[in-house]
Amino acid sequence: MQNTLVILFCLATPLMVMWLTWLSPALRKVGEIILAYVAGCAVGLTGVMPDGADETLRVVASAAIPVAIPLMLLSSDIKAWSRLAPQFAKSTVCGVLGCIMAVVAGFALFGDGDAENAKVGGMLTGLYTGGTANQAALKVALDIPDKTYLLSHSYSILVSAVYLVIIIVFGRRILSHILPEFSGRKDSGDADGEEGSHNGELFWGLFKRENLPDLGKAMGLTTGIVAAGGAVAWAVSKIASECGSDADVFLAVFILAISLLSVLAASREEVRRIKRTYEAGTFFILIFSVAVSAQVSTSMFNDITPHFFAFIGFATIGALVMHVLLNALLRIDTDTTLVTSIALLCSPPFVPVMAGALGNKAVIGPGIAVGLIGYSVGTYIGFGVAQILLMMV
Protein backbone atom coordinates (compact mmCIF):
# COMPACT_ATOMS: atom_id res chain seq x y z
CA MET A 1 0.00 0.00 0.00
CA GLN A 2 2.81 2.41 0.89
CA ASN A 3 4.61 1.72 -2.38
CA THR A 4 1.40 2.41 -4.30
CA LEU A 5 0.99 5.76 -2.55
CA VAL A 6 4.59 6.71 -3.35
CA ILE A 7 4.07 5.85 -7.04
CA LEU A 8 0.82 7.82 -7.14
CA PHE A 9 2.64 10.77 -5.61
CA CYS A 10 5.28 10.60 -8.36
CA LEU A 11 2.56 10.58 -11.03
CA ALA A 12 0.15 13.09 -9.49
CA THR A 13 2.72 15.78 -8.68
CA PRO A 14 3.81 16.27 -12.33
CA LEU A 15 0.17 16.49 -13.36
CA MET A 16 -0.42 19.13 -10.70
CA VAL A 17 2.66 21.06 -11.86
CA MET A 18 1.48 20.90 -15.48
CA TRP A 19 -1.95 22.15 -14.46
CA LEU A 20 -0.56 25.03 -12.41
CA THR A 21 1.76 26.17 -15.22
CA TRP A 22 -1.20 25.95 -17.61
CA LEU A 23 -3.12 28.33 -15.35
CA SER A 24 -0.30 30.71 -14.43
CA PRO A 25 2.00 32.46 -16.95
CA ALA A 26 4.28 33.43 -14.05
CA LEU A 27 4.79 29.79 -13.02
CA ARG A 28 5.24 28.88 -16.67
CA LYS A 29 8.28 31.15 -16.80
CA VAL A 30 9.73 29.44 -13.73
CA GLY A 31 9.56 26.11 -15.56
CA GLU A 32 7.84 22.79 -14.94
CA ILE A 33 11.04 20.91 -14.13
CA ILE A 34 12.15 23.37 -11.47
CA LEU A 35 8.67 23.38 -9.92
CA ALA A 36 8.58 19.58 -9.86
CA TYR A 37 11.98 19.46 -8.21
CA VAL A 38 10.94 22.03 -5.59
CA ALA A 39 7.74 20.12 -4.88
CA GLY A 40 9.61 16.86 -4.39
CA CYS A 41 12.20 18.50 -2.13
CA ALA A 42 9.47 20.13 -0.06
CA VAL A 43 7.81 16.78 0.58
CA GLY A 44 11.13 15.06 1.29
CA LEU A 45 12.21 17.71 3.78
CA THR A 46 8.95 17.44 5.73
CA GLY A 47 9.73 13.80 6.50
CA VAL A 48 6.22 12.60 5.60
CA MET A 49 7.47 9.89 3.25
CA PRO A 50 6.90 6.39 4.70
CA ASP A 51 9.79 4.14 5.73
CA GLY A 52 11.31 2.37 2.78
CA ALA A 53 9.98 4.96 0.31
CA ASP A 54 13.49 5.75 -0.98
CA GLU A 55 13.80 2.37 -2.67
CA THR A 56 10.49 2.84 -4.50
CA LEU A 57 11.49 6.36 -5.49
CA ARG A 58 14.78 5.07 -6.91
CA VAL A 59 12.93 2.46 -8.98
CA VAL A 60 10.52 5.07 -10.35
CA ALA A 61 13.38 7.43 -11.20
CA SER A 62 15.38 4.67 -12.92
CA ALA A 63 12.36 3.62 -14.98
CA ALA A 64 11.42 7.15 -16.08
CA ILE A 65 14.71 8.13 -17.70
CA PRO A 66 14.94 5.39 -20.41
CA VAL A 67 11.43 6.37 -21.51
CA ALA A 68 12.06 10.12 -21.43
CA ILE A 69 15.21 10.12 -23.55
CA PRO A 70 13.74 8.60 -26.75
CA LEU A 71 10.56 10.66 -26.49
CA MET A 72 12.52 13.91 -26.24
CA LEU A 73 14.76 13.00 -29.19
CA LEU A 74 12.16 11.68 -31.64
CA SER A 75 11.27 15.17 -32.82
CA SER A 76 14.87 16.02 -33.72
CA ASP A 77 15.30 16.98 -37.39
CA ILE A 78 18.84 15.90 -38.25
CA LYS A 79 18.74 17.41 -41.76
CA ALA A 80 17.64 20.78 -40.42
CA TRP A 81 20.70 20.97 -38.19
CA SER A 82 22.93 21.42 -41.25
CA ARG A 83 20.86 24.44 -42.29
CA LEU A 84 21.44 26.36 -39.07
CA ALA A 85 22.76 29.85 -39.54
CA PRO A 86 26.57 29.99 -39.30
CA GLN A 87 26.36 32.23 -36.24
CA PHE A 88 24.25 29.70 -34.34
CA ALA A 89 26.49 26.81 -35.39
CA LYS A 90 29.63 28.63 -34.23
CA SER A 91 27.97 29.75 -31.00
CA THR A 92 26.92 26.17 -30.25
CA VAL A 93 30.49 24.93 -30.66
CA CYS A 94 31.75 27.78 -28.46
CA GLY A 95 29.18 26.92 -25.80
CA VAL A 96 30.19 23.27 -25.71
CA LEU A 97 33.91 24.07 -25.68
CA GLY A 98 33.42 26.71 -23.00
CA CYS A 99 31.59 24.22 -20.82
CA ILE A 100 34.29 21.56 -21.21
CA MET A 101 37.03 24.07 -20.40
CA ALA A 102 35.21 25.34 -17.31
CA VAL A 103 34.49 21.84 -15.98
CA VAL A 104 38.07 20.64 -16.47
CA ALA A 105 39.45 23.80 -14.83
CA GLY A 106 36.94 23.50 -11.99
CA PHE A 107 37.91 19.90 -11.35
CA ALA A 108 41.60 20.80 -11.35
CA LEU A 109 40.96 23.55 -8.79
CA PHE A 110 38.26 22.04 -6.57
CA GLY A 111 37.90 18.35 -7.49
CA ASP A 112 40.38 17.15 -4.85
CA GLY A 113 41.43 14.39 -7.25
CA ASP A 114 38.29 12.47 -6.27
CA ALA A 115 36.77 9.94 -8.70
CA GLU A 116 33.21 10.82 -7.66
CA ASN A 117 33.86 14.49 -8.39
CA ALA A 118 35.22 13.47 -11.80
CA LYS A 119 31.90 11.78 -12.54
CA VAL A 120 30.05 14.87 -11.32
CA GLY A 121 32.12 16.91 -13.77
CA GLY A 122 30.94 14.68 -16.60
CA MET A 123 27.35 14.97 -15.40
CA LEU A 124 27.60 18.77 -15.25
CA THR A 125 28.96 18.81 -18.79
CA GLY A 126 25.93 16.84 -19.93
CA LEU A 127 23.63 19.25 -18.08
CA TYR A 128 25.21 22.40 -19.52
CA THR A 129 25.38 21.10 -23.09
CA GLY A 130 22.01 19.35 -23.12
CA GLY A 131 19.76 19.65 -20.13
CA THR A 132 18.15 17.77 -17.28
CA ALA A 133 17.55 14.67 -19.40
CA ASN A 134 21.27 14.37 -20.13
CA GLN A 135 22.18 15.01 -16.51
CA ALA A 136 19.78 12.32 -15.38
CA ALA A 137 21.04 9.91 -18.04
CA LEU A 138 24.65 10.44 -16.96
CA LYS A 139 23.66 9.96 -13.33
CA VAL A 140 22.58 6.44 -14.31
CA ALA A 141 25.34 5.77 -16.86
CA LEU A 142 28.14 6.85 -14.51
CA ASP A 143 26.53 5.20 -11.48
CA ILE A 144 26.54 8.40 -9.43
CA PRO A 145 25.02 7.96 -5.93
CA ASP A 146 21.64 9.59 -5.33
CA LYS A 147 23.06 11.78 -2.55
CA THR A 148 25.80 13.18 -4.78
CA TYR A 149 23.34 13.69 -7.62
CA LEU A 150 20.91 15.55 -5.37
CA LEU A 151 23.58 17.85 -3.97
CA SER A 152 25.04 18.68 -7.38
CA HIS A 153 21.55 19.13 -8.84
CA SER A 154 20.53 21.41 -5.97
CA TYR A 155 23.61 23.60 -6.33
CA SER A 156 23.17 23.70 -10.11
CA ILE A 157 19.56 24.82 -9.78
CA LEU A 158 20.56 27.51 -7.27
CA VAL A 159 23.30 28.94 -9.48
CA SER A 160 21.24 28.50 -12.66
CA ALA A 161 18.29 30.33 -11.10
CA VAL A 162 20.51 33.35 -10.49
CA TYR A 163 21.81 33.03 -14.05
CA LEU A 164 18.28 32.98 -15.47
CA VAL A 165 17.27 36.17 -13.68
CA ILE A 166 20.42 37.97 -14.77
CA ILE A 167 20.44 36.79 -18.38
CA ILE A 168 16.73 37.38 -19.03
CA VAL A 169 16.51 40.75 -17.28
CA PHE A 170 20.00 42.19 -17.80
CA GLY A 171 21.63 39.93 -20.40
CA ARG A 172 21.35 42.20 -23.42
CA ARG A 173 22.40 45.31 -21.48
CA ILE A 174 25.54 43.60 -20.19
CA LEU A 175 26.61 41.74 -23.34
CA SER A 176 25.86 44.61 -25.73
CA HIS A 177 29.06 46.25 -24.43
CA ILE A 178 31.06 43.17 -25.49
CA LEU A 179 29.22 41.64 -28.46
CA PRO A 180 27.80 43.14 -31.67
CA GLU A 181 24.08 43.66 -32.20
CA PHE A 182 21.86 41.15 -34.01
CA SER A 183 21.93 42.07 -37.72
CA GLY A 184 19.01 40.02 -39.10
CA ARG A 185 15.28 40.73 -39.21
CA LYS A 186 13.81 40.17 -35.78
CA ASP A 187 10.30 39.55 -37.07
CA SER A 188 11.38 36.74 -39.39
CA GLY A 189 11.72 33.06 -38.67
CA ASP A 190 9.25 30.25 -38.45
CA ALA A 191 7.73 30.78 -35.06
CA ASP A 192 5.10 28.22 -35.79
CA GLY A 193 7.53 25.58 -37.01
CA GLU A 194 9.97 24.34 -34.40
CA GLU A 195 8.23 26.23 -31.64
CA GLY A 196 4.88 24.78 -32.55
CA SER A 197 6.28 21.26 -32.43
CA HIS A 198 7.73 21.57 -28.97
CA ASN A 199 6.49 24.54 -27.05
CA GLY A 200 3.51 26.07 -28.85
CA GLU A 201 1.01 23.96 -26.93
CA LEU A 202 1.27 23.79 -23.17
CA PHE A 203 2.21 20.48 -21.66
CA TRP A 204 -1.32 20.15 -20.31
CA GLY A 205 -2.50 19.77 -23.91
CA LEU A 206 -0.59 16.48 -24.13
CA PHE A 207 -3.65 14.62 -22.85
CA LYS A 208 -6.16 16.10 -25.27
CA ARG A 209 -8.18 13.45 -27.09
CA GLU A 210 -6.81 14.37 -30.52
CA ASN A 211 -3.23 13.85 -29.30
CA LEU A 212 -3.75 10.37 -27.85
CA PRO A 213 -3.22 8.40 -31.12
CA ASP A 214 0.16 10.07 -31.64
CA LEU A 215 1.00 9.49 -27.99
CA GLY A 216 0.31 5.78 -28.51
CA LYS A 217 2.60 5.69 -31.55
CA ALA A 218 5.36 7.46 -29.64
CA MET A 219 5.11 5.12 -26.68
CA GLY A 220 5.17 2.08 -28.96
CA LEU A 221 8.29 3.29 -30.75
CA THR A 222 9.91 4.21 -27.44
CA THR A 223 9.22 0.73 -26.08
CA GLY A 224 10.97 -0.77 -29.10
CA ILE A 225 13.97 1.52 -28.69
CA VAL A 226 14.28 0.72 -24.99
CA ALA A 227 14.03 -3.02 -25.71
CA ALA A 228 16.65 -2.83 -28.47
CA GLY A 229 18.94 -0.70 -26.32
CA GLY A 230 18.59 -3.18 -23.48
CA ALA A 231 19.46 -6.08 -25.80
CA VAL A 232 22.57 -4.29 -27.08
CA ALA A 233 23.65 -3.40 -23.55
CA TRP A 234 23.11 -6.98 -22.37
CA ALA A 235 25.18 -8.36 -25.27
CA VAL A 236 28.04 -5.91 -24.70
CA SER A 237 27.95 -6.54 -20.96
CA LYS A 238 28.12 -10.30 -21.53
CA ILE A 239 31.04 -9.96 -23.96
CA ALA A 240 32.89 -7.72 -21.48
CA SER A 241 32.32 -10.26 -18.72
CA GLU A 242 33.59 -13.12 -20.87
CA CYS A 243 36.69 -11.05 -21.65
CA GLY A 244 37.44 -10.81 -17.96
CA SER A 245 36.34 -7.22 -17.40
CA ASP A 246 35.08 -6.43 -13.90
CA ALA A 247 33.45 -3.17 -14.98
CA ASP A 248 29.66 -3.02 -15.05
CA VAL A 249 29.14 -1.56 -18.53
CA PHE A 250 25.43 -2.36 -18.89
CA LEU A 251 24.04 0.99 -17.72
CA ALA A 252 26.51 3.06 -19.72
CA VAL A 253 25.94 1.12 -22.94
CA PHE A 254 22.17 1.10 -22.37
CA ILE A 255 21.90 4.88 -22.03
CA LEU A 256 24.21 5.56 -24.96
CA ALA A 257 22.44 2.96 -27.14
CA ILE A 258 18.93 4.32 -26.65
CA SER A 259 20.21 7.85 -27.35
CA LEU A 260 21.77 6.75 -30.65
CA LEU A 261 18.75 4.68 -31.67
CA SER A 262 16.46 7.61 -30.94
CA VAL A 263 18.50 9.95 -33.13
CA LEU A 264 18.49 7.38 -35.94
CA ALA A 265 14.71 7.01 -35.63
CA ALA A 266 14.32 10.79 -35.73
CA SER A 267 16.10 10.84 -39.10
CA ARG A 268 12.87 9.51 -40.63
CA GLU A 269 10.30 12.18 -41.47
CA GLU A 270 7.30 10.04 -40.49
CA VAL A 271 8.76 9.71 -37.00
CA ARG A 272 9.32 13.44 -36.62
CA ARG A 273 5.70 14.04 -37.62
CA ILE A 274 4.44 12.24 -34.53
CA LYS A 275 2.98 14.98 -32.36
CA ARG A 276 3.80 15.82 -28.75
CA THR A 277 6.77 13.46 -28.31
CA TYR A 278 8.75 16.28 -26.69
CA GLU A 279 5.96 17.06 -24.24
CA ALA A 280 5.55 13.37 -23.41
CA GLY A 281 9.27 13.10 -22.71
CA THR A 282 9.11 16.12 -20.46
CA PHE A 283 6.30 14.48 -18.48
CA PHE A 284 8.61 11.56 -17.70
CA ILE A 285 11.40 13.99 -16.80
CA LEU A 286 8.98 15.58 -14.34
CA ILE A 287 8.31 12.14 -12.84
CA PHE A 288 12.06 11.58 -12.53
CA SER A 289 12.55 15.01 -10.94
CA VAL A 290 9.89 14.36 -8.32
CA ALA A 291 11.12 10.84 -7.55
CA VAL A 292 14.73 11.93 -7.10
CA SER A 293 14.09 15.17 -5.22
CA ALA A 294 11.65 13.52 -2.81
CA GLN A 295 14.59 11.50 -1.47
CA VAL A 296 16.18 14.64 -0.07
CA SER A 297 16.33 15.13 3.70
CA THR A 298 17.94 17.62 6.03
CA SER A 299 20.50 15.02 7.10
CA MET A 300 21.93 14.92 3.58
CA PHE A 301 23.32 18.43 3.98
CA ASN A 302 25.23 17.76 7.20
CA ASP A 303 28.52 16.84 5.55
CA ILE A 304 28.68 19.29 2.64
CA THR A 305 32.21 20.39 1.81
CA PRO A 306 32.95 23.92 0.57
CA HIS A 307 35.08 22.51 -2.25
CA PHE A 308 32.11 20.61 -3.68
CA PHE A 309 29.99 23.74 -3.82
CA ALA A 310 32.92 25.72 -5.23
CA PHE A 311 33.36 23.11 -7.99
CA ILE A 312 29.69 23.29 -8.99
CA GLY A 313 29.62 27.08 -8.88
CA PHE A 314 32.87 27.48 -10.80
CA ALA A 315 31.77 25.04 -13.50
CA THR A 316 28.38 26.73 -13.90
CA ILE A 317 29.53 30.35 -14.01
CA GLY A 318 32.74 29.43 -15.82
CA ALA A 319 30.80 27.74 -18.61
CA LEU A 320 28.80 30.91 -19.18
CA VAL A 321 31.82 33.21 -19.04
CA MET A 322 33.89 31.06 -21.42
CA HIS A 323 30.96 30.88 -23.85
CA VAL A 324 30.69 34.66 -23.96
CA LEU A 325 34.46 35.17 -24.31
CA LEU A 326 34.74 32.67 -27.17
CA ASN A 327 31.75 34.26 -28.92
CA ALA A 328 33.32 37.69 -28.46
CA LEU A 329 36.49 36.48 -30.23
CA LEU A 330 34.38 35.30 -33.18
CA ARG A 331 32.19 38.45 -33.11
CA ILE A 332 28.96 36.50 -32.63
CA ASP A 333 26.04 38.80 -31.88
CA THR A 334 24.33 39.33 -28.54
CA ASP A 335 20.96 37.72 -29.34
CA THR A 336 22.54 34.57 -30.79
CA THR A 337 24.82 34.25 -27.77
CA LEU A 338 22.00 34.66 -25.24
CA VAL A 339 19.62 32.28 -27.01
CA THR A 340 22.31 29.65 -27.61
CA SER A 341 23.44 29.87 -23.99
CA ILE A 342 19.95 29.43 -22.59
CA ALA A 343 19.16 26.64 -25.07
CA LEU A 344 22.22 24.67 -23.98
CA LEU A 345 22.07 25.34 -20.26
CA CYS A 346 18.31 25.42 -19.67
CA SER A 347 16.91 23.38 -22.62
CA PRO A 348 14.56 24.37 -25.49
CA PRO A 349 11.47 25.36 -23.42
CA PHE A 350 13.31 28.46 -22.22
CA VAL A 351 14.18 29.62 -25.75
CA PRO A 352 10.83 31.37 -26.42
CA VAL A 353 11.13 33.07 -23.00
CA MET A 354 14.52 34.49 -23.96
CA ALA A 355 13.31 35.42 -27.44
CA GLY A 356 10.38 37.28 -25.89
CA ALA A 357 12.70 39.18 -23.58
CA LEU A 358 14.83 40.11 -26.61
CA GLY A 359 11.81 40.95 -28.77
CA ASN A 360 13.34 38.75 -31.47
CA LYS A 361 11.05 36.12 -32.98
CA ALA A 362 13.65 35.12 -35.58
CA VAL A 363 15.85 33.32 -33.06
CA ILE A 364 13.16 30.93 -31.78
CA GLY A 365 13.50 28.19 -34.41
CA PRO A 366 17.33 28.07 -34.51
CA GLY A 367 17.47 28.33 -30.71
CA ILE A 368 15.23 25.31 -30.20
CA ALA A 369 17.26 23.40 -32.80
CA VAL A 370 20.43 24.17 -30.80
CA GLY A 371 18.74 22.84 -27.66
CA LEU A 372 17.77 19.63 -29.46
CA ILE A 373 21.36 19.19 -30.67
CA GLY A 374 22.41 19.51 -27.04
CA TYR A 375 19.92 16.82 -26.04
CA SER A 376 21.38 14.53 -28.69
CA VAL A 377 25.09 14.98 -27.97
CA GLY A 378 25.12 16.07 -24.31
CA THR A 379 25.18 12.54 -22.93
CA TYR A 380 28.09 11.52 -25.14
CA ILE A 381 30.11 14.66 -24.40
CA GLY A 382 29.47 14.36 -20.67
CA PHE A 383 30.46 10.70 -20.65
CA GLY A 384 33.66 11.51 -22.53
CA VAL A 385 34.58 14.37 -20.18
CA ALA A 386 34.01 12.08 -17.19
CA GLN A 387 36.50 9.56 -18.62
CA ILE A 388 39.06 12.34 -19.15
CA LEU A 389 38.63 13.60 -15.59
CA LEU A 390 38.91 10.06 -14.23
CA MET A 391 42.31 9.82 -15.88
CA MET A 392 43.32 12.91 -13.89
CA VAL A 393 42.50 11.22 -10.58
PDB file of C-alpha atoms in Angstrom, residues 23 53 95 108 112 318 363:
ATOM      1  CA  LEU A  23      -3.117  28.331 -15.352  1.00  0.00           C
ATOM      2  CA  ALA A  53       9.982   4.960   0.310  1.00  0.00           C
ATOM      3  CA  GLY A  95      29.178  26.921 -25.799  1.00  0.00           C
ATOM      4  CA  ALA A 108      41.602  20.800 -11.347  1.00  0.00           C
ATOM      5  CA  ASP A 112      40.377  17.149  -4.848  1.00  0.00           C
ATOM      6  CA  GLY A 318      32.741  29.426 -15.815  1.00  0.00           C
ATOM      7  CA  VAL A 363      15.850  33.317 -33.057  1.00  0.00           C
TER       8      VAL A 363
END
